[in-house]
C-alpha positions as semicolon CSV with decimal commas, in nm:
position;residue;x (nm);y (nm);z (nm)
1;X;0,000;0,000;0,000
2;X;0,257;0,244;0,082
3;X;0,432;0,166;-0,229
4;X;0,146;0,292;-0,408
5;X;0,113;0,609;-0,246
6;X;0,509;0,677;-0,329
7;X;0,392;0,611;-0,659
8;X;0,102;0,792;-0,656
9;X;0,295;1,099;-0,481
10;X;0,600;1,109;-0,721
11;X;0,381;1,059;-1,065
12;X;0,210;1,407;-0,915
13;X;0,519;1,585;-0,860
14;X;0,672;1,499;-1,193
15;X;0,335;1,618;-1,347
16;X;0,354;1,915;-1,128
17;X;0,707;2,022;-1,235
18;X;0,639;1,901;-1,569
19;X;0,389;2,130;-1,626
20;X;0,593;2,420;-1,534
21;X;0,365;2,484;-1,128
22;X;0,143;2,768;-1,154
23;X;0,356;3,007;-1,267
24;X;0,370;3,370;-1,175
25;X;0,053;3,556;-1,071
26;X;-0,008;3,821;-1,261
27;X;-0,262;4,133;-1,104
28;X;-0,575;4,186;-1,245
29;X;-0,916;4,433;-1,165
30;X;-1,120;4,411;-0,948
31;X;-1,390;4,171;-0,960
32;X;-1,627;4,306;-0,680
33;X;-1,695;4,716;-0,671
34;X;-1,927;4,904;-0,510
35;X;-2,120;5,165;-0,759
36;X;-2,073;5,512;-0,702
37;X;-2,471;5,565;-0,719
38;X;-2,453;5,426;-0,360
39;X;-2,267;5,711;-0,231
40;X;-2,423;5,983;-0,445
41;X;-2,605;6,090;-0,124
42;X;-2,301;6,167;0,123
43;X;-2,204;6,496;0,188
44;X;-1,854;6,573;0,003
45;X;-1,693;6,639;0,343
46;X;-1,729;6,292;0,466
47;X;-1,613;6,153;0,116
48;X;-1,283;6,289;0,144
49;X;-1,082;5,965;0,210
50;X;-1,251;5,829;-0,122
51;X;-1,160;6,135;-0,329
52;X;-0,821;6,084;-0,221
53;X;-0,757;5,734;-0,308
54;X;-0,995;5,813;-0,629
55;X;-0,749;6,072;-0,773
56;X;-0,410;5,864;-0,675
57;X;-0,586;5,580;-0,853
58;X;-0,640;5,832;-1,142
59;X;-0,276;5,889;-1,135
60;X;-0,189;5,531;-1,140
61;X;-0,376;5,460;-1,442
62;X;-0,223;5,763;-1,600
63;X;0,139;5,629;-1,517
64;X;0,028;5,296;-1,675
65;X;-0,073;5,441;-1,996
66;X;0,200;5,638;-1,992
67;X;0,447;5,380;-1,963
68;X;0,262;5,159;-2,229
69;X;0,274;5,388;-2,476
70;X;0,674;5,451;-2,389
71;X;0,670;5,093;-2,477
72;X;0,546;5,057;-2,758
73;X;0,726;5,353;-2,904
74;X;1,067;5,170;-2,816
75;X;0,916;4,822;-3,000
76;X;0,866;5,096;-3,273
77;X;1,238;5,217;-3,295
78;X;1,360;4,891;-3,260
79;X;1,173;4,829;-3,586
80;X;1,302;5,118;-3,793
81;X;1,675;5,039;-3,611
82;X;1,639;4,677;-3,788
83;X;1,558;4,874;-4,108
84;X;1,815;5,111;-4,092
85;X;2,126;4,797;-4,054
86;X;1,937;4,624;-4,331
87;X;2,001;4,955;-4,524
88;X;2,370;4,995;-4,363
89;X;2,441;4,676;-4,451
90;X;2,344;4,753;-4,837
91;X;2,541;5,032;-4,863
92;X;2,818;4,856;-4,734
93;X;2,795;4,582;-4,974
94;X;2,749;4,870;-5,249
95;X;3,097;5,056;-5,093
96;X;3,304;4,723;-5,168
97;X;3,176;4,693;-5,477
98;X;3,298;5,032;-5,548
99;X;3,631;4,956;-5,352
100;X;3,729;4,635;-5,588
101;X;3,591;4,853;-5,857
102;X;3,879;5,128;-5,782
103;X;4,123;4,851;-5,725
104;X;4,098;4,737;-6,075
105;X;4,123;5,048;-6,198
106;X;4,479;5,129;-6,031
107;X;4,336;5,477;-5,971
108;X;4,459;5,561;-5,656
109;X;4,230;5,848;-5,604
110;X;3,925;5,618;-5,677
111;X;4,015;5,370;-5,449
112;X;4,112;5,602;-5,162
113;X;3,763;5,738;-5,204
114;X;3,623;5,420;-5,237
115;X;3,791;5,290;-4,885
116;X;3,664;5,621;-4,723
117;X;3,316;5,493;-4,848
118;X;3,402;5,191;-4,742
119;X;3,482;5,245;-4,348
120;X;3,176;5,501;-4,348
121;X;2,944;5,199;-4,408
122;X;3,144;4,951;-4,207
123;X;3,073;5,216;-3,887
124;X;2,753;5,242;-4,011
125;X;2,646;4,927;-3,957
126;X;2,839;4,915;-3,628
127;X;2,628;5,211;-3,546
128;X;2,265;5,062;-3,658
129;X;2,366;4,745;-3,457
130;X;2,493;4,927;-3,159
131;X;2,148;5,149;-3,181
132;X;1,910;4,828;-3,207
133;X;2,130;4,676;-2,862
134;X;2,033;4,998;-2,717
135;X;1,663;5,019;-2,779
136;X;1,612;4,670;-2,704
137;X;1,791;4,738;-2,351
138;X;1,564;5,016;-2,301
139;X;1,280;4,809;-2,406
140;X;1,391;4,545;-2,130
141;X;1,319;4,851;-1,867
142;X;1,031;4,960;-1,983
143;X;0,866;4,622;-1,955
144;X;0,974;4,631;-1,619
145;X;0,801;4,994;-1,541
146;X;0,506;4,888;-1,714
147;X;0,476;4,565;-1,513
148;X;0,508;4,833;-1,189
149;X;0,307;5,049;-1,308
150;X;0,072;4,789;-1,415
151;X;0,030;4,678;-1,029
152;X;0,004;5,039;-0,920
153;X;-0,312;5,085;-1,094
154;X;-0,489;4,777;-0,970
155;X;-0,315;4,878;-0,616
156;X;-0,443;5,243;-0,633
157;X;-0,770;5,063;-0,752
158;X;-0,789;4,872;-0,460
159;X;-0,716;5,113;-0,270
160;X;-1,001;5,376;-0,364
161;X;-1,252;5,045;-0,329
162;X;-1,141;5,015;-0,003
163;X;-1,266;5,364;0,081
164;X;-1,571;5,360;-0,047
165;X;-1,630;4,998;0,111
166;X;-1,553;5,181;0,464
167;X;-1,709;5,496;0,389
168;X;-2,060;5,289;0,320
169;X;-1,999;5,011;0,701
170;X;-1,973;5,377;0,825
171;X;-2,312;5,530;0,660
172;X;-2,472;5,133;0,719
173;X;-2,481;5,080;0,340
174;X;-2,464;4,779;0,202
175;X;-2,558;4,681;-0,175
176;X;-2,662;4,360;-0,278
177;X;-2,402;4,051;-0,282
178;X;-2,193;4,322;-0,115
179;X;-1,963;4,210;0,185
180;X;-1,721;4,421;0,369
């Protein structure tokens, strides 16, 4: 019997790792709320917890868009980056055609120009390479502040919930399916 349960446990932990566990959580909204409508009725003063958390949850969200759209700009410029090395790299094949061009030409002036031509496009592609490493760095951060500010919102949403949750035990509200 106990032999089985071995079995049993081990054939569950192989799955388990197999599978990968359950991975990181990730936040998301809120699923419960309480509408607004509820506390339409309370005087301003008494509402000014809520208002707080309401306008630094408003400031979250703003940060989040704000950092998504920095994003997506930098997925952007990594785009035209790749463009600009696949044009680098063109000219440079076009500069040492030029080069052996000159060469057979024994024209020294041609072929000094032509290995002028030449080491521009060589650090031209360094530089379009060098550019795309850069972006995609930057990119790697702003993943990272998006993921932050990403948890700040639903944080700062949480937050202002909170409020009004307390704000209607206080004033003996209570919606329906609603529990504090």
């Amino acid at each position: 019997m106990t032999h089985v349960v071995r079995l049993v446990c081990a054939a569950s932990l192989l799955f388990a790792i197999g599978c990968g566990g359950s991975g990181e959580s990730r936040p998301k909204p809120l699923r419960s709320k309480i509408d607004d409508m509820y506390l339409a009725s309370i005087a301003m003063e008494e509402k000014s917890n809520v208002l707080d958390a309401q306008n630094q949850y408003s400031k979250a969200k703003m940060q989040y868009a704000n950092a998504d759209h920095e994003l997506q700009e930098a997925k952007t410029k990594i785009k035209v980056s790749k463009n600009e090395l696949k044009q680098a790299r063109l000219d440079k094949e076009s500069a040492k055609a030029t080069k052996q061009d000159a060469e057979r030409t024994a024209d020294m002036n041609r072929v000094k120009s032509a290995d002028r031509e030449l080491r521009i496009a060589n650090a031209k592609v360094d530089a379009a390479k060098s550019k795309i490493k850069a972006w995609q760095s930057r990119r790697s951060a702003l993943k990272k502040k998006r993921l932050w500010a990403e948890e700040s919102m639903y944080a700062g949403e949480a937050k202002f919930e909170l409020a009004k949750a307390r704000l209607a035990k206080q004033r003996n509200i209570s919606p329906k399916g609603f529990k504090f």
